[in-house]
Amino acid sequence: MSRIDQFFREKMEERGFAFDPGYWEQAERLIVAREKRRRRKLLIWWFFGSLFLLTGVGLGSLFLFQHGERVAPSVEKESGIHAGERSPSMRPSADGPGAANVPTVDSPSIEPVVPSAPPVVPGIGPKAGTPGSEPARSYSPDVDTDPVLSLPARPGQPVAAVPEHSGPPSVPKQREQPAVLGNDEQFADTGSFISAPFPFTLEELSAIAIPQLDVEARPLPGGQFTAPGLAHIRPQKVLRWEAYTSGALYPGQGNKQAGWLGGLSVSYPLDERWRLHAGLQYRQRIGTFQALDISERWVYQFGVSIERYTLAPDKLHYVELPLGLLYTVHKHELSAGLSWNYLAGVQGSLWSTRKPESSLAYTPERQEESGWLEETGFRKHGFSILAAYHYSIWGKLKAGASLQYTPGGILSRAGQEPSVSQPLKESGPLLLGLGIKFGL
């Protein structure tokens, strides 16, 4: 016997109390069992916390990786002078018409083109004998001529002042031609139309034939088609994260309020309306609990007084892993699946009452302490059937109802006699829930 045990033994014998070594051995076993339960619960919480963290990191990495694969199609702005900078999909085919007349970037014969005279489209221009008509002027690159200011004035139109130029003559700026896809005739017609003198009359503008551009779709491997210069974009399947909470209702006899539920879920689309979802949720279950253990202590003084201690649970803590299917139609959402439930711990309190000497009744109970209890009388783990309905009320916010059915209930039948009362009155297999869900 240790010195501490010897000290308490002497004190108890001095006060006239019987000393039983079995009491100390039982107390030591209870202390060791309590420490084991604490370490076990700590390891369980660390395990589920690490699992949840790794799952979140993995799904988040997958989500970012899927979004990182998206490439937005770029639109290149090209000009007629820099036609060699086009993408390969926009260059004329080597076997097509006009391939021999199209220069490439590597060709050393490319030089800036300075036209000797502005191109003229046949049948377009001022008619002879009409007001404002004049003979065609010769064009010289050495003479700085403004084609807009040198146009003759029409009757009733004020004449703009022509500024006096001084200094060396300037070379007229080259007009960039837009990139055109098609054959040689279309390329020549389009260039002549853009470089023709302006302005025209309304009748002359309506008579101009604008060429139609022919763009061929090139087949890709696998029988798919895409337009030249556009990237082939595949639809991406995005994960959807949601947080939810609800209050639990018990439909049987007893307390109707049976706790609450909170969790996080992620869903993966299977097609347009079906999604596969999984999650991690925490459930706290309350109700009308019965005492798990009752002990009495008889104290002999001038009379006899009785001290009674009652150990009763208050809450059940569950960790649940649901898995199922979601079916969405407009704002309506139906879900069904299974859930694996694990009893993480039972929380309870120690109550005491006393019957004084020469008294017939006990004093009101008072709480001595609270903490974690053994899971005696409760099932440690099991499966449940889940079903839920939610309606989208505003944006990503949804409200709905849920159902959980646990075959066999939550109580452990092993080792119990029929006369033993149930530790929880609201221990039926069915629970209902009303709550909300919010998309993240």
GROMACS .gro file of C-alpha atoms in nm, residues 4 55 93 98 100-101 118 137 144 174 196 257 298 336 367 408 417:
model
   17
    4ILE     CA    1  -0.114   0.811   0.044
   55THR     CA    2  -1.070   1.528  -4.803
   93SER     CA    3  -0.442   2.554  -9.776
   98GLY     CA    4  -0.439   3.101 -10.513
  100ALA     CA    5   0.104   3.017 -10.522
  101ASN     CA    6   0.022   3.394 -10.516
  118PRO     CA    7  -0.549   5.468 -10.622
  137ARG     CA    8  -0.636   6.353 -11.160
  144ASP     CA    9   0.106   6.584 -10.061
  174GLN     CA   10  -0.067   5.322  -9.614
  196ALA     CA   11  -1.206   5.313 -10.369
  257GLN     CA   12  -3.718   1.825  -2.953
  298TRP     CA   13  -2.528   0.524   0.469
  336ALA     CA   14  -3.191   0.971  -5.085
  367GLN     CA   15  -2.546   1.854  -0.992
  408GLY     CA   16  -3.293  -0.150  -3.484
  417GLU     CA   17  -3.254  -0.799  -1.907
   0.00000   0.00000   0.00000
